[in-house]
Amino acid sequence: MLVNWWKNGLQLKFQMRIYPDGLLLAALYALACLAARQISVDQFNLLAGIRIAALLLFPTRLWPYLILGEYAHLAQVRYPLLEKYGTAWAIISSALLMPTVALIVRLHRNLLPEAPGARLLLLAATTSMAAASINIGTAQLLWPVASSIPLPTRAAHQILGNFIGILTVAPLALLWLQRQRQRLNRTPPLPIATTGLLLLMLALGMSATQLPTVYEELRPSLQLMMALPAIVLTCLYGWRGAVLGVPILNLVVGLTMPTTGRPWSFDSETFTVQLILAVAGSALLALGSTISHYYHRYRTRDLHSRQVISLTKTSHLTGENDLRHRALEINRIGDGIDAYLSETADWLKRQGHGEIASSLIRTSSLYSLKFREQASMVYPTALEHVGLYLALQAGGISEAWSNTGSIAQPRLVGDPCQLTVPLQLATYRTLTEAVSLLLQNESSQIRVNARCGRAGAATASLWSWRFLTHASAFPRQPELWQSIGFLVGRSPMAARFSAATIASV
């Protein structure tokens, strides 16, 4: 019976159902508010932060229980004040406060994930002014005796206290809500240095309270110096750094006030410090949110670019592999044609047609050579066996360059076989495509220079190509240099390298 009641709740009239876990939430919220009230004053009101944090953490279906807990807390606090301030004030002020704050949070809730820093500041400012207006307005209208504190002073104290209280608790709630964000937007765990910065803030705050009377004027300076570690955290970790630094900054300053927890108490020096830190904390939250926004956008673009490069590389390798199989198939067909023509020539010789057989052999040899050259243009299979240089000199590309009459004798130095086959193939494609491009726009002679070797004790080197073209090829640029780089490889003692230059002469 008890288990069913815990799961199904208690059915009331008007299709209302009360769940025991909701009542437990209301009780815990009321206890948290009572505990926060013991260390809160007008200029440092943690209750405002607890309201916002609770409304952000829990879904709207549980908000009625939070409102119930708020009413229970206010009833316990304001019941002893009924005779002094009146029943109307206690009921009306209590009834308006939490629903108004809940309505404001509901209007801002969907906007917070987009820009948490700016949206949180807007929410904090709006809620602070609304809560202060309700408290001060009902007091002015319903109290039997007017307060001795001027209205502008009370408004300034309560608005600033609410604002600081929200910035102390609400950012931590938002950080908890963002723990399930996409893996793309996750940042690395905070290192041990973060703990050191937070401990430094605590040490400065505690030192401000332990100063001798002679150095009492240094207390505001030490409290303001606590903002320096918060600034460092924000610059290093963006939104997460600001969320850790700003609440601790406000909490330490608020808890080290000489008048903390005393009703209607006020500390002018701490109020000035809090005013400065409220502005600094707002700036840090906005800055941290901006840093995190651009960091995540950069990470997204970097990931997308890496994916594009990976897909391009995979597509290129797939295309080269397809061309290789196609070239091997062409060569196999060519071998079959050569064998068939050779058998035909032998048959003609046996039939007494020697001259026809010799002519057929010469013609087949000529066209077989051209056929092989064209096949090597599809994919240089010789590169896998004899290396880059011999593939350039003996393949079909060499004959094609010679037929243009614009390519001077290449200067090839070094051993390209030290490089991997995929890198030699990429170099081959780069050279052939670059020369083809220059032949379309360059009328003078073109020379290809290449060099391979080993360089020093570097762990890696860059394969570079430089293409120098004449002004006639690119009339808008008198001289154009272009470089294409390839990572050659790593070696514990030295790095292999190769450099090639294609220049108009």
Coordinates of C-alpha atoms in Angstrom, one line a residue:
M1 CA 0.0 0.0 0.0
L2 CA 2.8 2.4 0.9
V3 CA 4.7 1.5 -2.2
N4 CA 1.7 2.2 -4.4
W5 CA 1.1 5.5 -2.8
W6 CA 4.7 6.5 -3.3
K7 CA 4.5 5.6 -7.0
N8 CA 1.0 6.8 -7.9
G9 CA 0.5 9.6 -5.4
L10 CA -2.7 10.8 -3.8
Q11 CA -5.6 11.6 -6.0
L12 CA -7.5 14.8 -5.1
K13 CA -10.5 16.6 -6.6
F14 CA -10.3 18.6 -9.8
Q15 CA -8.0 15.9 -11.3
M16 CA -5.1 16.9 -9.1
R17 CA -2.6 14.3 -7.8
I18 CA 0.0 14.9 -5.1
Y19 CA 3.2 12.8 -5.2
P20 CA 5.3 12.1 -2.1
D21 CA 8.5 12.8 -3.9
G22 CA 7.2 16.3 -4.7
L23 CA 6.4 16.9 -1.1
L24 CA 9.9 15.8 -0.2
L25 CA 11.3 18.2 -2.8
A26 CA 9.2 21.0 -1.2
A27 CA 10.5 20.2 2.3
L28 CA 14.1 20.1 1.1
Y29 CA 13.7 23.4 -0.7
A30 CA 12.2 25.0 2.4
L31 CA 15.1 23.8 4.5
A32 CA 17.6 25.1 2.0
C33 CA 15.9 28.5 2.0
L34 CA 15.9 28.6 5.8
A35 CA 19.6 27.7 5.9
A36 CA 20.4 30.4 3.3
R37 CA 18.5 33.0 5.2
Q38 CA 20.9 32.6 8.2
I39 CA 23.8 33.9 6.2
S40 CA 21.9 36.3 3.9
V41 CA 21.3 40.1 4.2
D42 CA 19.8 42.6 1.9
Q43 CA 23.2 43.3 0.2
F44 CA 24.0 39.5 -0.1
N45 CA 20.8 37.5 -0.6
L46 CA 21.4 33.8 -1.4
L47 CA 17.7 33.2 -1.3
A48 CA 17.3 34.8 -4.7
G49 CA 20.0 32.5 -6.2
I50 CA 18.4 29.4 -4.7
R51 CA 15.1 30.3 -6.2
I52 CA 16.5 30.7 -9.7
A53 CA 18.7 27.6 -9.4
A54 CA 15.8 25.4 -8.3
L55 CA 13.6 26.7 -11.1
L56 CA 16.3 26.0 -13.6
L57 CA 17.2 22.5 -12.3
F58 CA 13.7 21.1 -12.0
P59 CA 11.1 20.7 -14.8
T60 CA 8.0 22.8 -14.8
R61 CA 5.8 19.9 -13.6
L62 CA 7.6 20.1 -10.2
W63 CA 7.4 23.9 -9.9
P64 CA 4.2 23.7 -7.8
Y65 CA 6.1 21.8 -5.2
L66 CA 8.8 24.5 -5.2
I67 CA 6.2 27.2 -4.8
L68 CA 4.7 25.1 -1.9
G69 CA 8.2 24.9 -0.3
E70 CA 8.6 28.7 -0.7
Y71 CA 5.3 29.3 1.0
A72 CA 6.2 27.0 3.8
H73 CA 9.5 28.8 4.3
L74 CA 8.0 32.3 4.2
A75 CA 5.2 31.2 6.6
Q76 CA 7.8 30.1 9.1
V77 CA 9.8 33.3 8.8
R78 CA 6.9 35.8 8.6
Y79 CA 4.5 34.4 11.1
P80 CA 6.3 36.0 14.0
L81 CA 6.1 39.4 12.2
L82 CA 2.3 39.4 11.7
E83 CA 1.6 41.6 14.6
K84 CA 4.3 44.1 13.7
Y85 CA 3.7 44.4 9.9
G86 CA 0.2 43.1 9.4
T87 CA -1.3 40.0 7.9
A88 CA -2.1 41.6 4.5
W89 CA 1.6 42.2 3.9
A90 CA 2.7 38.7 4.9
I91 CA 0.1 37.0 2.6
I92 CA 0.2 39.3 -0.4
S93 CA 4.0 39.6 -0.5
S94 CA 4.5 35.8 0.0
A95 CA 1.9 34.9 -2.6
L96 CA 3.4 37.1 -5.3
L97 CA 7.1 36.5 -4.9
M98 CA 7.7 32.9 -6.1
P99 CA 5.1 32.9 -8.9
T100 CA 6.5 36.1 -10.4
V101 CA 10.1 34.7 -10.3
A102 CA 8.9 31.4 -11.9
L103 CA 7.1 33.3 -14.7
I104 CA 10.3 35.3 -15.5
V105 CA 12.4 32.1 -15.5
R106 CA 9.9 30.4 -17.7
L107 CA 10.2 33.2 -20.3
H108 CA 14.0 33.1 -20.2
R109 CA 14.5 29.3 -19.9
N110 CA 14.4 28.5 -23.6
L111 CA 16.9 31.2 -24.3
L112 CA 19.6 30.2 -21.8
P113 CA 21.3 27.4 -23.8
E114 CA 22.0 29.7 -26.8
A115 CA 24.1 32.2 -24.9
P116 CA 24.2 31.3 -21.2
G117 CA 26.3 34.2 -20.0
A118 CA 24.3 37.0 -21.6
R119 CA 20.9 35.3 -20.9
L120 CA 21.9 34.6 -17.2
L121 CA 22.8 38.3 -16.7
L122 CA 19.5 39.4 -18.2
L123 CA 17.6 36.9 -16.1
A124 CA 19.5 38.0 -12.9
A125 CA 18.8 41.7 -13.6
T126 CA 15.1 41.1 -14.3
T127 CA 14.5 38.9 -11.4
S128 CA 16.4 41.1 -9.0
M129 CA 14.4 44.1 -9.9
A130 CA 11.1 42.2 -9.8
A131 CA 11.7 40.6 -6.4
A132 CA 12.9 43.9 -4.9
S133 CA 9.9 45.7 -6.4
I134 CA 7.5 43.2 -4.8
N135 CA 9.2 43.3 -1.4
I136 CA 9.6 47.1 -1.2
G137 CA 6.2 47.8 -2.9
T138 CA 4.2 45.7 -0.6
A139 CA 6.1 47.0 2.4
Q140 CA 5.4 50.6 1.4
L141 CA 1.8 50.0 0.8
L142 CA 0.9 47.6 3.6
W143 CA 3.2 48.2 6.5
P144 CA 1.5 50.1 9.4
V145 CA 4.7 52.0 10.1
A146 CA 7.0 53.2 7.3
S147 CA 10.6 52.0 7.3
S148 CA 13.3 54.3 8.6
I149 CA 15.6 53.4 5.7
P150 CA 15.1 55.7 2.6
L151 CA 13.4 54.0 -0.3
P152 CA 16.2 54.5 -2.8
T153 CA 18.7 53.0 -0.4
R154 CA 16.6 50.0 0.3
A155 CA 16.0 49.4 -3.4
A156 CA 19.7 49.6 -4.2
H157 CA 20.6 47.2 -1.4
Q158 CA 18.0 44.6 -2.3
I159 CA 18.6 44.8 -6.1
L160 CA 22.3 44.4 -5.7
G161 CA 21.9 41.7 -3.0
N162 CA 19.5 39.7 -5.2
F163 CA 21.8 40.1 -8.2
I164 CA 24.9 38.9 -6.4
G165 CA 22.9 36.0 -4.9
I166 CA 21.8 34.9 -8.3
L167 CA 25.3 35.1 -9.7
T168 CA 26.5 33.1 -6.8
V169 CA 24.2 30.0 -7.2
A170 CA 22.5 30.1 -10.6
P171 CA 25.7 29.7 -12.7
L172 CA 26.5 26.4 -11.0
A173 CA 23.0 25.2 -11.8
L174 CA 23.5 26.1 -15.5
L175 CA 26.8 24.3 -15.4
W176 CA 25.1 21.2 -14.1
L177 CA 22.5 21.4 -16.8
Q178 CA 25.1 21.5 -19.5
R179 CA 26.9 18.3 -18.3
Q180 CA 25.0 16.3 -20.9
R181 CA 25.9 18.4 -23.9
Q182 CA 27.2 16.9 -27.1
R183 CA 30.6 15.4 -27.0
L184 CA 31.7 17.9 -29.7
N185 CA 31.3 20.8 -27.3
R186 CA 33.0 19.1 -24.4
T187 CA 36.2 20.7 -23.1
P188 CA 39.1 18.9 -21.4
P189 CA 38.8 18.3 -17.7
L190 CA 40.1 21.1 -15.5
P191 CA 43.7 20.5 -14.4
I192 CA 45.1 20.7 -10.9
A193 CA 46.1 24.4 -11.5
T194 CA 42.4 25.2 -11.3
T195 CA 42.3 24.0 -7.7
G196 CA 45.3 26.2 -7.0
L197 CA 43.6 29.3 -8.3
L198 CA 40.4 28.6 -6.4
L199 CA 42.5 28.0 -3.2
L200 CA 44.2 31.3 -3.9
M201 CA 40.9 33.1 -4.0
L202 CA 39.9 31.5 -0.7
A203 CA 43.2 32.5 0.9
L204 CA 42.8 36.1 -0.2
G205 CA 39.3 36.2 1.2
M206 CA 40.3 34.7 4.5
S207 CA 43.3 37.0 4.8
A208 CA 41.0 40.0 4.4
T209 CA 39.1 38.9 7.6
Q210 CA 42.2 38.3 9.6
L211 CA 44.0 41.6 9.1
P212 CA 45.1 43.5 12.2
T213 CA 43.2 46.7 13.1
V214 CA 46.2 48.8 11.9
Y215 CA 45.8 47.3 8.3
E216 CA 42.0 47.4 8.2
E217 CA 42.1 49.7 5.2
L218 CA 43.7 46.9 3.1
R219 CA 40.7 44.7 3.4
P220 CA 38.8 46.0 0.3
S221 CA 42.1 45.7 -1.7
L222 CA 42.5 42.1 -0.8
Q223 CA 38.9 41.4 -1.6
L224 CA 39.3 43.0 -5.0
M225 CA 42.4 41.0 -5.6
M226 CA 40.3 37.9 -5.5
A227 CA 39.0 38.8 -9.0
L228 CA 42.5 38.1 -10.5
P229 CA 42.3 34.3 -10.2
A230 CA 38.7 34.5 -11.5
I231 CA 39.9 36.4 -14.5
V232 CA 42.6 33.8 -15.2
L233 CA 40.1 31.0 -14.9
T234 CA 37.8 32.8 -17.4
C235 CA 40.6 33.3 -19.9
L236 CA 41.8 29.7 -19.7
Y237 CA 38.5 27.8 -19.6
G238 CA 35.9 30.3 -20.9
W239 CA 32.3 29.8 -19.5
R240 CA 33.3 27.0 -17.1
G241 CA 36.1 29.1 -15.6
A242 CA 33.8 32.0 -15.1
V243 CA 31.1 29.7 -13.6
L244 CA 33.6 28.5 -11.0
G245 CA 35.3 31.8 -10.3
V246 CA 32.5 34.2 -10.0
P247 CA 30.3 32.3 -7.5
I248 CA 33.3 31.6 -5.2
L249 CA 34.3 35.2 -5.5
N250 CA 30.9 36.5 -4.4
L251 CA 30.4 33.8 -1.8
V252 CA 33.7 34.5 0.0
V253 CA 33.1 38.2 0.0
G254 CA 29.6 37.8 1.3
L255 CA 30.5 35.3 4.0
T256 CA 33.4 37.4 5.3
M257 CA 31.2 40.4 5.9
P258 CA 31.4 41.6 9.5
T259 CA 27.6 41.8 9.7
T260 CA 26.6 38.7 7.9
G261 CA 23.3 37.2 9.1
R262 CA 22.2 40.1 11.2
P263 CA 18.7 41.5 10.3
W264 CA 18.8 44.9 8.6
S265 CA 22.6 45.0 8.8
F266 CA 24.7 46.8 6.3
D267 CA 28.4 47.2 5.7
S268 CA 29.4 50.1 3.5
E269 CA 32.9 49.0 2.7
T270 CA 31.7 45.6 1.6
F271 CA 28.9 47.1 -0.3
T272 CA 31.4 49.1 -2.4
V273 CA 33.5 46.0 -3.0
Q274 CA 30.3 44.0 -3.9
L275 CA 29.2 46.7 -6.4
I276 CA 32.6 46.5 -8.1
L277 CA 32.7 42.7 -8.1
A278 CA 29.1 42.5 -9.4
V279 CA 30.2 44.5 -12.5
A280 CA 33.4 42.5 -12.8
G281 CA 31.5 39.2 -12.4
S282 CA 29.0 40.2 -15.0
A283 CA 31.8 41.0 -17.4
L284 CA 33.5 37.7 -16.7
L285 CA 30.4 35.7 -17.3
A286 CA 29.7 37.5 -20.6
L287 CA 33.4 37.1 -21.6
G288 CA 33.5 33.4 -20.6
S289 CA 30.3 32.7 -22.6
T290 CA 31.8 34.5 -25.6
I291 CA 35.1 32.6 -25.4
S292 CA 33.3 29.2 -25.1
H293 CA 31.0 30.1 -28.0
Y294 CA 33.9 30.9 -30.4
Y295 CA 35.9 27.9 -29.0
H296 CA 33.1 25.5 -29.8
R297 CA 32.5 27.0 -33.2
Y298 CA 36.2 26.7 -33.9
R299 CA 36.1 23.0 -32.7
T300 CA 33.1 22.4 -35.0
R301 CA 34.8 23.9 -38.0
D302 CA 38.0 22.1 -37.2
L303 CA 36.2 18.8 -36.9
H304 CA 34.3 19.4 -40.1
S305 CA 37.5 20.3 -42.0
R306 CA 39.2 17.1 -40.7
Q307 CA 36.3 15.1 -41.9
V308 CA 36.4 16.7 -45.3
I309 CA 40.2 16.1 -45.5
S310 CA 39.7 12.5 -44.5
L311 CA 36.9 12.0 -47.0
T312 CA 38.9 13.6 -49.7
K313 CA 41.9 11.5 -48.9
T314 CA 39.8 8.3 -48.9
S315 CA 38.2 9.3 -52.2
H316 CA 41.6 10.1 -53.7
L317 CA 43.1 6.7 -52.6
T318 CA 40.0 4.9 -53.8
G319 CA 40.3 6.7 -57.2
E320 CA 44.0 5.9 -57.5
N321 CA 43.3 2.2 -56.6
D322 CA 40.6 2.1 -59.3
L323 CA 43.0 3.7 -61.8
R324 CA 45.7 1.1 -60.9
H325 CA 43.3 -1.8 -61.5
R326 CA 42.2 -0.2 -64.8
A327 CA 45.8 0.2 -65.9
L328 CA 46.6 -3.4 -65.0
E329 CA 43.6 -4.5 -67.0
I330 CA 44.7 -2.4 -70.0
N331 CA 48.1 -3.9 -69.8
R332 CA 46.6 -7.4 -69.6
I333 CA 44.6 -6.7 -72.7
G334 CA 47.6 -5.3 -74.4
D335 CA 49.6 -8.5 -73.6
G336 CA 46.8 -10.5 -75.1
I337 CA 46.8 -8.4 -78.3
D338 CA 50.6 -8.7 -78.6
A339 CA 50.4 -12.5 -78.2
Y340 CA 47.7 -12.8 -80.8
L341 CA 49.6 -10.6 -83.3
S342 CA 52.8 -12.6 -82.6
E343 CA 51.0 -15.8 -83.4
T344 CA 49.5 -14.2 -86.5
A345 CA 53.0 -13.1 -87.7
D346 CA 54.4 -16.6 -87.1
W347 CA 51.5 -18.2 -89.1
L348 CA 52.2 -15.7 -92.0
K349 CA 55.9 -16.7 -92.0
R350 CA 55.0 -20.4 -92.2
Q351 CA 52.7 -19.6 -95.1
G352 CA 55.5 -17.9 -97.0
H353 CA 54.4 -14.3 -96.3
G354 CA 57.6 -13.1 -94.6
E355 CA 57.4 -9.4 -95.7
I356 CA 53.8 -9.1 -94.5
A357 CA 54.8 -10.8 -91.2
S358 CA 57.7 -8.4 -90.7
S359 CA 55.5 -5.4 -91.5
L360 CA 52.9 -6.6 -89.0
I361 CA 55.5 -7.1 -86.3
R362 CA 56.9 -3.5 -86.8
T363 CA 53.4 -2.0 -86.8
S364 CA 52.3 -4.0 -83.8
S365 CA 55.5 -3.1 -81.9
L366 CA 54.9 0.6 -82.6
Y367 CA 51.3 0.7 -81.6
S368 CA 52.0 -1.6 -78.6
L369 CA 54.5 0.9 -77.3
K370 CA 52.0 3.8 -77.7
F371 CA 49.4 1.6 -76.1
R372 CA 51.7 1.0 -73.1
E373 CA 52.5 4.7 -72.9
Q374 CA 48.8 5.6 -72.8
A375 CA 48.3 2.9 -70.1
S376 CA 51.1 4.4 -68.0
M377 CA 49.3 7.8 -68.3
V378 CA 46.3 6.3 -66.6
Y379 CA 48.4 4.9 -63.7
P380 CA 52.3 4.7 -63.5
T381 CA 52.6 1.1 -62.5
A382 CA 56.4 1.3 -63.1
L383 CA 56.6 3.7 -60.2
E384 CA 56.0 0.8 -57.8
H385 CA 59.0 -1.1 -59.1
V386 CA 61.6 1.4 -60.3
G387 CA 60.6 4.6 -58.4
L388 CA 59.5 8.1 -59.3
Y389 CA 62.4 9.2 -61.4
L390 CA 62.4 6.3 -63.8
A391 CA 58.6 6.5 -64.1
L392 CA 59.0 10.1 -65.2
Q393 CA 61.8 9.2 -67.7
A394 CA 60.5 5.9 -69.1
G395 CA 56.8 6.3 -68.8
G396 CA 54.3 7.8 -71.3
I397 CA 54.6 11.2 -69.6
S398 CA 58.2 11.6 -70.8
E399 CA 57.1 11.0 -74.4
A400 CA 54.2 13.4 -74.0
W401 CA 56.5 16.1 -72.6
S402 CA 59.0 15.6 -75.4
N403 CA 56.3 15.9 -78.1
T404 CA 55.4 19.4 -76.7
G405 CA 58.8 20.8 -77.5
S406 CA 58.5 23.1 -74.4
I407 CA 60.0 20.8 -71.7
A408 CA 63.7 21.0 -71.2
Q409 CA 65.7 17.9 -70.0
P410 CA 64.7 17.3 -66.3
R411 CA 67.3 17.5 -63.6
L412 CA 66.6 14.6 -61.1
V413 CA 68.9 14.2 -58.1
G414 CA 68.7 11.7 -55.2
D415 CA 66.9 8.5 -54.6
P416 CA 63.1 8.8 -54.5
C417 CA 62.8 5.1 -53.5
Q418 CA 63.5 6.2 -49.9
L419 CA 60.0 7.7 -49.9
T420 CA 56.8 5.7 -49.7
V421 CA 54.9 4.7 -52.8
P422 CA 51.8 6.8 -52.0
L423 CA 54.0 9.8 -51.5
Q424 CA 55.8 9.2 -54.8
L425 CA 52.5 8.8 -56.5
A426 CA 51.2 12.1 -55.0
T427 CA 54.4 13.7 -56.3
Y428 CA 54.0 12.2 -59.7
R429 CA 50.4 13.5 -59.9
T430 CA 51.5 17.0 -58.7
L431 CA 54.3 17.2 -61.3
T432 CA 52.2 16.1 -64.2
E433 CA 49.2 18.3 -63.3
A434 CA 51.5 21.3 -62.7
V435 CA 53.3 20.9 -66.0
S436 CA 50.0 20.4 -67.8
L437 CA 48.7 23.7 -66.3
L438 CA 51.8 25.6 -67.2
L439 CA 51.8 24.3 -70.8
Q440 CA 48.4 25.8 -71.3
N441 CA 49.6 29.3 -70.3
E442 CA 53.4 29.4 -70.8
S443 CA 55.0 29.7 -74.2
S444 CA 58.7 29.6 -73.1
Q445 CA 60.7 26.5 -72.1
I446 CA 60.0 24.8 -68.8
R447 CA 62.5 22.8 -66.7
V448 CA 61.7 20.3 -64.0
N449 CA 64.3 20.1 -61.2
A450 CA 63.9 17.5 -58.4
R451 CA 66.2 16.5 -55.5
C452 CA 65.9 13.8 -52.8
G453 CA 68.0 13.2 -49.7
R454 CA 68.3 13.4 -45.9
A455 CA 68.4 16.5 -43.7
G456 CA 70.1 16.8 -40.3
A457 CA 68.5 15.5 -37.1
A458 CA 65.0 16.9 -37.8
T459 CA 62.1 14.5 -37.0
A460 CA 60.1 15.5 -40.0
S461 CA 60.6 17.5 -43.2
L462 CA 58.4 19.1 -45.8
W463 CA 58.2 18.1 -49.5
S464 CA 57.9 21.4 -51.3
W465 CA 57.2 22.3 -54.9
R466 CA 57.8 25.7 -56.3
F467 CA 56.4 26.8 -59.7
L468 CA 57.9 29.9 -61.2
T469 CA 56.0 31.2 -64.2
H470 CA 56.6 34.0 -66.6
A471 CA 54.6 37.2 -66.6
S472 CA 53.0 36.3 -69.9
A473 CA 51.2 33.3 -68.2
F474 CA 49.6 35.4 -65.5
P475 CA 49.4 39.1 -66.7
R476 CA 48.0 40.4 -63.3
Q477 CA 51.0 39.0 -61.4
P478 CA 54.5 39.6 -62.8
E479 CA 55.9 36.7 -60.9
L480 CA 54.0 33.9 -59.1
W481 CA 55.4 31.4 -56.7
Q482 CA 53.2 28.6 -55.4
S483 CA 54.1 25.9 -52.9
I484 CA 52.5 22.5 -52.1
G485 CA 53.7 20.6 -49.0
F486 CA 53.8 16.9 -48.2
L487 CA 54.9 15.4 -44.9
V488 CA 57.6 13.0 -45.9
G489 CA 58.1 11.0 -42.7
R490 CA 59.8 10.7 -39.4
S491 CA 63.2 9.2 -38.5
P492 CA 64.9 9.2 -35.2
M493 CA 68.2 10.6 -36.6
A494 CA 67.3 12.3 -39.9
A495 CA 64.4 13.1 -42.1
R496 CA 64.0 12.3 -45.8
F497 CA 63.2 15.2 -48.0
S498 CA 62.6 16.0 -51.6
A499 CA 62.2 19.3 -53.4
A500 CA 61.2 20.0 -56.9
T501 CA 61.2 23.2 -58.9
I502 CA 59.4 23.8 -62.2
A503 CA 60.6 27.1 -63.7
S504 CA 60.2 28.8 -67.0
V505 CA 63.6 29.4 -68.7

